Amino acid sequence: MRFPETVPSLHPSPRACLAGVAPYRPGKPIGEVQRELGLRRVVKLASNENPQGASPRALKVLRRDCREAYRYPEGASPLLRCALAAEHRLRPEWVAVGSGSDGLIRLLCEAFLEPAEEVIVSEYGFIRFSQNARLMGASVVSVPMRNWTHDLEAMAERVTSHTKLLFIASPNNPTGTYNTQQQLEGLLAKVSSRVAVVLDEAYCHYAVRYPRYHRSLPDLVLRFPNLVVLRTFSKAYGLAGLRVGYAVAQPHIVRHLDQVRLPFNVGVLSQRAALEALKDRAFVRKGVEGVEKGKRFLFEGLRALGSEVLESAANFLFVRVPCPARKIFEALLRKGIIVRPMAEYGLEYHLRISVGLPFENRALLKAMRDVLGKAKKTDHRH
Ligand SMILES: Cc1ncc(COP(=O)(O)O)c(C=O)c1O
């Protein structure tokens, strides 16, 4: 078969700002690794999912209601919105529900960014902030970190009359570091209310046990009209595959998110499962405790193997390995373990490793021991 020749000038040209945007590369899926390497058992520690699985209460609702898949959902997710508002002692107009918190990052960019306006992010802040901003043609200002943590003072200083959004993730992905209440309030007091400050708390359930971790809801959104807090059902609630997240902010901001969202942006089953998962506090508590134990185990084990590991307030670890991370990633893959190399952040010697179940964490350490041992031997030979 002959394929038509590509004549670029005769093709529809994409928006100019797409030139600087690479498609997002998610953690390698289990199925892909099984197919490529012919492996049966694969452990995935690459996307910070909940290793316990989904909340059983949510699963029950999914089984009960699966026949409703033929119906359109209620577009504004009203029941979930009300439940979330009650959870945070606010009114439903203060909550927007979206397709994961990633969906809300996109909506914020669509609602607020004109081309060439500025967005402030942190050097190794969650990469989806800058990617979404660039899609709108915005200009991204990246502020160096301090000890692998968002430097909120320096970020506040970079605000200009062109700045529209400022993104913070706390705990941050991939570093696992967090900001304190004092740092956060300092930034909010300094930054003009014309700039929307987006605080992504995807991993807050794991971080609340750390004494200096900030408390944003509801107090800070009541006090600061430009603060937007993002949360997700993908982590502690175990529903990453259903794509549900939400934003909490004053109604004047939520109204604009509603203007740009797709009419049915969260599926009928996703809304119902999230509503149930929200009530399943025992599941969240158990998961957080499991992560805390697994994190200690991995932290100590990886350090004993000669890697530098950062203290993390989330459900993953940020690890500097003694040889190129790509090599370690590939060697682990051949042993059926998927982790995440950090090359997209320009970090060639770092991996991000999600905390798994005890057997998965043991398998990771065992495989790391083999792989790092082999890497050392090869180094000596050269
Ligand atoms: C800091 C942070 N924010 C947002 C997300 C997006 O999560 P989701 O779209 O599944 O809610 C992630 C995913 O890993 C994350 O690490």
Short mmCIF file of C-alpha atoms and ligand atoms in Angstrom, two decimals:
data_model
loop_
_atom_site.label_atom_id
_atom_site.label_comp_id
_atom_site.label_asym_id
_atom_site.label_seq_id
_atom_site.Cartn_x
_atom_site.Cartn_y
_atom_site.Cartn_z
CA MET A 1 0.00 0.00 0.00
CA ARG A 2 1.25 3.49 -0.80
CA PHE A 3 0.85 6.20 1.79
CA PRO A 4 0.14 9.72 0.55
CA GLU A 5 3.19 11.95 0.62
CA THR A 6 3.22 14.54 3.34
CA VAL A 7 3.18 18.07 2.03
CA PRO A 8 3.25 20.19 5.16
CA SER A 9 2.01 23.40 3.55
CA LEU A 10 -1.20 21.65 2.48
CA HIS A 11 -2.00 20.40 5.99
CA PRO A 12 -4.03 22.30 8.55
CA SER A 13 -1.46 24.09 10.70
CA PRO A 14 -1.81 23.73 14.47
CA ARG A 15 -1.77 26.77 16.76
CA ALA A 16 1.76 28.18 16.92
CA CYS A 17 2.06 27.58 20.68
CA LEU A 18 1.86 23.78 20.13
CA ALA A 19 5.39 23.90 18.75
CA GLY A 20 6.75 23.96 22.31
CA VAL A 21 4.42 21.27 23.71
CA ALA A 22 5.36 17.59 23.85
CA PRO A 23 2.56 15.08 24.45
CA TYR A 24 2.44 14.09 28.12
CA ARG A 25 4.23 10.81 28.83
CA PRO A 26 2.45 9.03 31.68
CA GLY A 27 3.90 6.18 33.75
CA LYS A 28 4.28 3.08 31.58
CA PRO A 29 1.07 1.01 31.80
CA ILE A 30 1.21 -2.56 33.13
CA GLY A 31 -0.37 -4.02 29.96
CA GLU A 32 2.27 -2.44 27.73
CA VAL A 33 5.14 -3.87 29.79
CA GLN A 34 3.49 -7.31 29.81
CA ARG A 35 3.15 -7.26 26.03
CA GLU A 36 6.60 -5.85 25.28
CA LEU A 37 8.58 -8.04 27.66
CA GLY A 38 6.36 -11.10 27.77
CA LEU A 39 6.04 -10.82 31.56
CA ARG A 40 3.07 -12.10 33.51
CA ARG A 41 3.57 -10.35 36.83
CA VAL A 42 4.32 -6.65 36.74
CA VAL A 43 4.48 -4.26 39.70
CA LYS A 44 3.66 -0.65 38.87
CA LEU A 45 5.16 1.98 41.16
CA ALA A 46 5.09 4.78 38.59
CA SER A 47 1.90 6.85 38.87
CA ASN A 48 1.33 7.37 42.62
CA GLU A 49 -1.91 5.43 42.54
CA ASN A 50 -3.46 3.93 45.65
CA PRO A 51 -1.91 0.47 46.06
CA GLN A 52 -4.93 -0.71 48.10
CA GLY A 53 -7.15 -0.33 45.05
CA ALA A 54 -10.46 1.54 45.08
CA SER A 55 -12.66 2.14 48.09
CA PRO A 56 -14.94 -0.93 48.51
CA ARG A 57 -17.92 1.35 49.06
CA ALA A 58 -17.26 3.00 45.70
CA LEU A 59 -16.89 -0.39 44.02
CA LYS A 60 -20.26 -1.49 45.40
CA VAL A 61 -21.96 1.54 43.88
CA LEU A 62 -20.22 0.97 40.55
CA ARG A 63 -21.52 -2.60 40.43
CA ARG A 64 -24.99 -1.52 41.50
CA ASP A 65 -25.29 1.35 39.02
CA CYS A 66 -23.35 0.11 35.99
CA ARG A 67 -26.54 -0.26 33.94
CA GLU A 68 -26.91 3.53 34.06
CA ALA A 69 -23.96 3.91 31.71
CA TYR A 70 -26.31 4.69 28.83
CA ARG A 71 -27.55 7.91 30.50
CA TYR A 72 -25.82 11.27 30.31
CA PRO A 73 -24.68 12.38 33.74
CA GLU A 74 -25.95 15.53 35.42
CA GLY A 75 -23.44 17.93 33.94
CA ALA A 76 -22.58 19.99 36.99
CA SER A 77 -22.14 16.93 39.29
CA PRO A 78 -24.67 18.50 41.72
CA LEU A 79 -24.78 15.78 44.39
CA LEU A 80 -21.02 15.44 44.54
CA ARG A 81 -20.64 19.20 44.57
CA CYS A 82 -23.02 19.52 47.52
CA ALA A 83 -21.28 16.74 49.43
CA LEU A 84 -17.87 18.32 48.83
CA ALA A 85 -19.15 21.73 49.89
CA ALA A 86 -20.53 20.23 53.11
CA GLU A 87 -17.24 18.41 53.70
CA HIS A 88 -15.41 21.74 53.63
CA ARG A 89 -18.17 23.75 55.36
CA LEU A 90 -18.86 25.88 52.29
CA ARG A 91 -21.70 26.36 49.85
CA PRO A 92 -21.92 24.39 46.55
CA GLU A 93 -21.14 27.55 44.51
CA TRP A 94 -17.63 27.32 45.95
CA VAL A 95 -16.90 23.94 44.34
CA ALA A 96 -16.21 22.90 40.73
CA VAL A 97 -15.90 19.24 39.80
CA GLY A 98 -13.67 18.18 36.93
CA SER A 99 -12.05 15.33 35.08
CA GLY A 100 -9.28 14.77 37.62
CA SER A 101 -7.40 17.69 39.09
CA ASP A 102 -5.54 17.71 35.78
CA GLY A 103 -8.86 18.57 34.14
CA LEU A 104 -9.20 21.50 36.53
CA ILE A 105 -5.69 22.75 35.80
CA ARG A 106 -6.72 22.84 32.15
CA LEU A 107 -10.00 24.64 32.94
CA LEU A 108 -8.15 27.25 35.00
CA CYS A 109 -5.79 27.92 32.10
CA GLU A 110 -8.66 28.10 29.62
CA ALA A 111 -10.68 30.41 31.81
CA PHE A 112 -7.97 32.84 32.83
CA LEU A 113 -5.05 32.91 30.39
CA GLU A 114 -4.70 35.19 27.41
CA PRO A 115 -1.79 34.42 25.08
CA ALA A 116 1.47 35.95 26.36
CA GLU A 117 0.21 36.43 29.91
CA GLU A 118 2.54 35.05 32.55
CA VAL A 119 2.23 31.97 34.68
CA ILE A 120 4.57 31.42 37.61
CA VAL A 121 5.63 27.87 38.45
CA SER A 122 8.40 26.32 40.49
CA GLU A 123 11.45 24.77 38.82
CA TYR A 124 10.57 21.17 39.66
CA GLY A 125 6.91 21.81 40.32
CA PHE A 126 4.29 19.45 38.86
CA ILE A 127 4.93 19.51 35.12
CA ARG A 128 1.28 19.71 34.09
CA PHE A 129 1.12 23.32 35.29
CA SER A 130 3.59 24.60 32.69
CA GLN A 131 2.35 22.21 30.00
CA ASN A 132 -1.23 23.44 30.32
CA ALA A 133 -0.14 27.08 30.46
CA ARG A 134 1.91 26.69 27.26
CA LEU A 135 -1.13 25.23 25.49
CA MET A 136 -2.80 28.62 25.93
CA GLY A 137 0.22 30.43 24.52
CA ALA A 138 1.09 31.81 27.96
CA SER A 139 4.63 32.56 28.98
CA VAL A 140 5.95 30.37 31.80
CA VAL A 141 8.21 31.83 34.48
CA SER A 142 10.03 29.06 36.35
CA VAL A 143 11.39 29.98 39.77
CA PRO A 144 14.30 27.98 41.29
CA MET A 145 13.50 25.80 44.28
CA ARG A 146 15.07 26.05 47.68
CA ASN A 147 16.08 22.64 49.07
CA TRP A 148 13.82 20.97 46.50
CA THR A 149 10.86 22.92 47.92
CA HIS A 150 8.78 25.67 46.27
CA ASP A 151 10.39 28.97 47.24
CA LEU A 152 7.20 30.92 47.82
CA GLU A 153 8.97 34.17 48.69
CA ALA A 154 10.90 34.11 45.42
CA MET A 155 7.75 33.14 43.51
CA ALA A 156 5.84 36.10 44.97
CA GLU A 157 8.66 38.43 43.96
CA ARG A 158 8.38 37.34 40.33
CA VAL A 159 4.77 38.55 40.00
CA THR A 160 4.40 41.37 37.45
CA SER A 161 1.44 43.18 35.93
CA HIS A 162 1.39 40.43 33.25
CA THR A 163 1.06 37.57 35.75
CA LYS A 164 -2.32 35.84 35.81
CA LEU A 165 -1.75 32.45 37.48
CA LEU A 166 0.70 31.11 40.05
CA PHE A 167 0.84 27.36 40.65
CA ILE A 168 1.97 25.57 43.81
CA ALA A 169 1.75 21.84 44.52
CA SER A 170 2.08 20.93 48.18
CA PRO A 171 3.16 18.20 48.61
CA ASN A 172 4.79 18.60 45.26
CA ASN A 173 5.11 15.91 42.62
CA PRO A 174 7.88 14.78 41.95
CA THR A 175 9.84 16.02 44.99
CA GLY A 176 7.35 15.09 47.76
CA THR A 177 8.22 18.30 49.64
CA TYR A 178 5.63 20.67 51.09
CA ASN A 179 5.19 24.27 52.18
CA THR A 180 4.22 25.49 55.62
CA GLN A 181 1.20 27.54 56.66
CA GLN A 182 3.43 30.51 57.32
CA GLN A 183 5.04 30.35 53.86
CA LEU A 184 1.67 30.01 52.17
CA GLU A 185 0.01 32.84 54.06
CA GLY A 186 3.09 34.99 53.41
CA LEU A 187 2.68 34.46 49.67
CA LEU A 188 -1.08 35.07 49.70
CA ALA A 189 -0.63 38.30 51.64
CA LYS A 190 1.95 39.54 49.15
CA VAL A 191 0.44 38.59 45.80
CA SER A 192 -2.11 40.88 44.15
CA SER A 193 -5.67 39.54 44.12
CA ARG A 194 -5.60 39.88 40.31
CA VAL A 195 -3.37 36.78 40.26
CA ALA A 196 -5.08 33.46 40.85
CA VAL A 197 -2.96 31.37 43.24
CA VAL A 198 -3.61 27.69 42.56
CA LEU A 199 -2.72 25.36 45.41
CA ASP A 200 -2.71 21.75 44.27
CA GLU A 201 -3.28 19.46 47.26
CA ALA A 202 -3.50 16.14 45.40
CA TYR A 203 -1.51 14.42 48.19
CA CYS A 204 -2.92 16.29 51.21
CA HIS A 205 -4.31 13.18 52.90
CA TYR A 206 -0.77 11.83 53.28
CA ALA A 207 0.63 15.18 54.41
CA VAL A 208 -1.82 16.27 57.13
CA ARG A 209 0.04 14.20 59.70
CA TYR A 210 3.13 16.38 59.20
CA PRO A 211 2.81 19.13 61.83
CA ARG A 212 3.91 22.07 59.67
CA TYR A 213 1.71 21.16 56.68
CA HIS A 214 -0.75 23.95 55.82
CA ARG A 215 -4.52 23.89 56.36
CA SER A 216 -6.26 25.64 53.48
CA LEU A 217 -9.91 24.62 53.65
CA PRO A 218 -12.10 26.38 54.33
CA ASP A 219 -10.29 29.26 56.08
CA LEU A 220 -7.83 30.36 53.42
CA VAL A 221 -10.36 30.37 50.56
CA LEU A 222 -12.71 32.41 52.74
CA ARG A 223 -9.95 34.93 53.41
CA PHE A 224 -8.29 35.11 49.98
CA PRO A 225 -10.53 35.75 46.96
CA ASN A 226 -7.80 34.67 44.53
CA LEU A 227 -6.97 31.27 46.07
CA VAL A 228 -8.01 28.09 44.24
CA VAL A 229 -7.45 24.77 46.02
CA LEU A 230 -7.35 21.59 43.94
CA ARG A 231 -8.05 18.12 45.31
CA THR A 232 -8.42 14.74 43.62
CA PHE A 233 -10.09 11.37 44.03
CA SER A 234 -7.13 9.70 42.27
CA LYS A 235 -4.87 9.19 45.28
CA ALA A 236 -6.18 8.53 48.80
CA TYR A 237 -9.65 7.57 47.49
CA GLY A 238 -8.22 5.16 44.93
CA LEU A 239 -10.24 6.27 41.90
CA ALA A 240 -7.55 7.40 39.42
CA GLY A 241 -9.21 5.49 36.58
CA LEU A 242 -12.53 7.30 37.03
CA ARG A 243 -11.05 10.81 36.62
CA VAL A 244 -12.60 12.95 39.33
CA GLY A 245 -11.07 16.01 40.92
CA TYR A 246 -12.38 19.27 42.28
CA ALA A 247 -11.53 22.90 42.85
CA VAL A 248 -12.56 24.99 45.83
CA ALA A 249 -12.58 28.76 45.39
CA GLN A 250 -14.83 31.75 45.75
CA PRO A 251 -17.91 31.68 43.47
CA HIS A 252 -16.57 34.37 41.12
CA ILE A 253 -13.81 31.93 40.12
CA VAL A 254 -15.95 28.78 40.08
CA ARG A 255 -18.40 30.51 37.73
CA HIS A 256 -15.66 30.86 35.09
CA LEU A 257 -14.67 27.21 35.42
CA ASP A 258 -18.29 26.32 34.74
CA GLN A 259 -18.22 28.48 31.60
CA VAL A 260 -15.35 26.53 30.04
CA ARG A 261 -15.95 22.96 31.20
CA LEU A 262 -17.39 20.37 28.84
CA PRO A 263 -21.14 19.94 29.41
CA PHE A 264 -20.70 16.41 30.81
CA ASN A 265 -17.13 16.53 32.09
CA VAL A 266 -17.47 13.81 34.74
CA GLY A 267 -19.20 10.51 33.97
CA VAL A 268 -22.30 9.29 35.77
CA LEU A 269 -20.48 6.37 37.44
CA SER A 270 -17.49 8.51 38.34
CA GLN A 271 -19.71 11.00 40.15
CA ARG A 272 -21.48 8.29 42.12
CA ALA A 273 -18.31 6.41 43.03
CA ALA A 274 -16.64 9.62 44.21
CA LEU A 275 -19.65 10.45 46.38
CA GLU A 276 -19.34 7.06 48.11
CA ALA A 277 -15.56 7.18 48.36
CA LEU A 278 -15.81 10.54 50.13
CA LYS A 279 -17.75 8.84 52.94
CA ASP A 280 -15.29 5.96 53.24
CA ARG A 281 -13.06 7.49 55.88
CA ALA A 282 -11.86 4.13 57.20
CA PHE A 283 -10.49 3.27 53.74
CA VAL A 284 -8.60 6.55 53.49
CA ARG A 285 -7.18 6.17 57.01
CA LYS A 286 -6.01 2.61 56.37
CA GLY A 287 -4.41 3.62 53.07
CA VAL A 288 -2.57 6.56 54.58
CA GLU A 289 -1.21 4.37 57.40
CA GLY A 290 -0.09 1.73 54.89
CA VAL A 291 1.69 4.35 52.81
CA GLU A 292 3.43 5.80 55.85
CA LYS A 293 4.82 2.37 56.81
CA GLY A 294 5.76 1.47 53.24
CA LYS A 295 7.44 4.82 52.78
CA ARG A 296 9.65 4.32 55.87
CA PHE A 297 10.59 0.85 54.66
CA LEU A 298 11.51 2.05 51.16
CA PHE A 299 13.23 5.19 52.44
CA GLU A 300 15.56 3.24 54.68
CA GLY A 301 16.09 0.41 52.22
CA LEU A 302 16.95 2.74 49.34
CA ARG A 303 19.30 4.81 51.48
CA ALA A 304 21.06 1.64 52.63
CA LEU A 305 21.64 0.87 48.93
CA GLY A 306 23.49 4.16 48.48
CA SER A 307 20.71 6.26 46.92
CA GLU A 308 19.88 9.75 48.13
CA VAL A 309 16.23 9.88 49.13
CA LEU A 310 14.32 13.03 49.99
CA GLU A 311 11.89 13.08 52.94
CA SER A 312 8.45 12.92 51.33
CA ALA A 313 5.04 13.95 52.66
CA ALA A 314 3.27 12.16 49.78
CA ASN A 315 2.81 8.53 48.65
CA PHE A 316 6.05 8.36 46.64
CA LEU A 317 9.77 8.95 47.02
CA PHE A 318 12.11 11.13 45.00
CA VAL A 319 15.37 9.25 44.66
CA ARG A 320 18.78 10.20 43.31
CA VAL A 321 20.55 7.10 42.04
CA PRO A 322 24.31 6.70 41.60
CA CYS A 323 24.16 6.03 37.83
CA PRO A 324 21.91 7.28 34.98
CA ALA A 325 18.29 6.79 36.03
CA ARG A 326 17.26 5.63 32.55
CA LYS A 327 19.50 2.57 32.91
CA ILE A 328 18.04 1.69 36.29
CA PHE A 329 14.51 2.24 34.97
CA GLU A 330 15.12 -0.13 32.06
CA ALA A 331 16.81 -2.78 34.19
CA LEU A 332 13.91 -2.67 36.68
CA LEU A 333 11.46 -2.94 33.81
CA ARG A 334 13.09 -6.16 32.67
CA LYS A 335 12.45 -7.48 36.17
CA GLY A 336 8.79 -6.51 35.90
CA ILE A 337 8.90 -3.33 38.01
CA ILE A 338 7.82 0.02 36.62
CA VAL A 339 9.15 3.20 38.23
CA ARG A 340 9.33 6.72 36.81
CA PRO A 341 12.49 8.30 35.43
CA MET A 342 12.55 12.07 35.77
CA ALA A 343 14.14 13.03 32.44
CA GLU A 344 11.13 15.18 31.49
CA TYR A 345 12.13 17.44 34.39
CA GLY A 346 15.70 17.52 33.07
CA LEU A 347 16.82 15.27 35.94
CA GLU A 348 18.90 12.41 34.53
CA TYR A 349 19.85 10.86 37.88
CA HIS A 350 16.47 10.85 39.58
CA LEU A 351 13.63 8.38 39.83
CA ARG A 352 10.21 8.78 41.39
CA ILE A 353 9.01 5.61 43.09
CA SER A 354 5.44 5.22 44.34
CA VAL A 355 4.89 3.43 47.63
CA GLY A 356 3.22 0.09 46.94
CA LEU A 357 1.87 -2.78 49.01
CA PRO A 358 4.42 -4.51 51.30
CA PHE A 359 5.16 -7.27 48.77
CA GLU A 360 5.64 -4.69 46.01
CA ASN A 361 7.98 -2.60 48.14
CA ARG A 362 10.02 -5.72 49.00
CA ALA A 363 10.20 -6.66 45.30
CA LEU A 364 11.38 -3.15 44.42
CA LEU A 365 14.17 -3.19 47.03
CA LYS A 366 15.30 -6.65 45.98
CA ALA A 367 15.39 -5.66 42.31
CA MET A 368 17.16 -2.37 43.11
CA ARG A 369 19.81 -4.28 45.07
CA ASP A 370 20.50 -6.51 42.03
CA VAL A 371 20.42 -3.65 39.54
CA LEU A 372 22.61 -1.26 41.54
CA GLY A 373 25.05 -4.11 42.33
CA LYS A 374 25.38 -4.89 38.62
CA ALA A 375 25.74 -1.22 37.73
CA LYS A 376 28.62 -0.93 40.24
CA LYS A 377 30.39 -3.96 38.78
CA THR A 378 30.10 -2.54 35.25
CA ASP A 379 31.46 0.82 36.46
CA HIS A 380 34.52 -0.89 37.99
CA ARG A 381 35.23 -2.71 34.75
CA HIS A 382 35.32 0.54 32.75
C1 LIG B 1 0.48 17.23 42.12
C2 LIG B 1 -0.51 16.57 41.20
N1 LIG B 1 -1.57 17.26 40.82
C3 LIG B 1 -2.49 16.74 40.00
C4 LIG B 1 -2.36 15.44 39.55
C5 LIG B 1 -3.39 14.95 38.59
O1 LIG B 1 -4.16 14.00 39.17
P1 LIG B 1 -5.61 13.67 38.64
O2 LIG B 1 -5.79 14.36 37.34
O3 LIG B 1 -5.64 12.20 38.52
O4 LIG B 1 -6.54 14.22 39.68
C6 LIG B 1 -1.28 14.67 39.92
C7 LIG B 1 -1.12 13.30 39.42
O5 LIG B 1 -0.25 12.58 39.67
C8 LIG B 1 -0.32 15.25 40.78
O6 LIG B 1 0.76 14.57 41.15
#
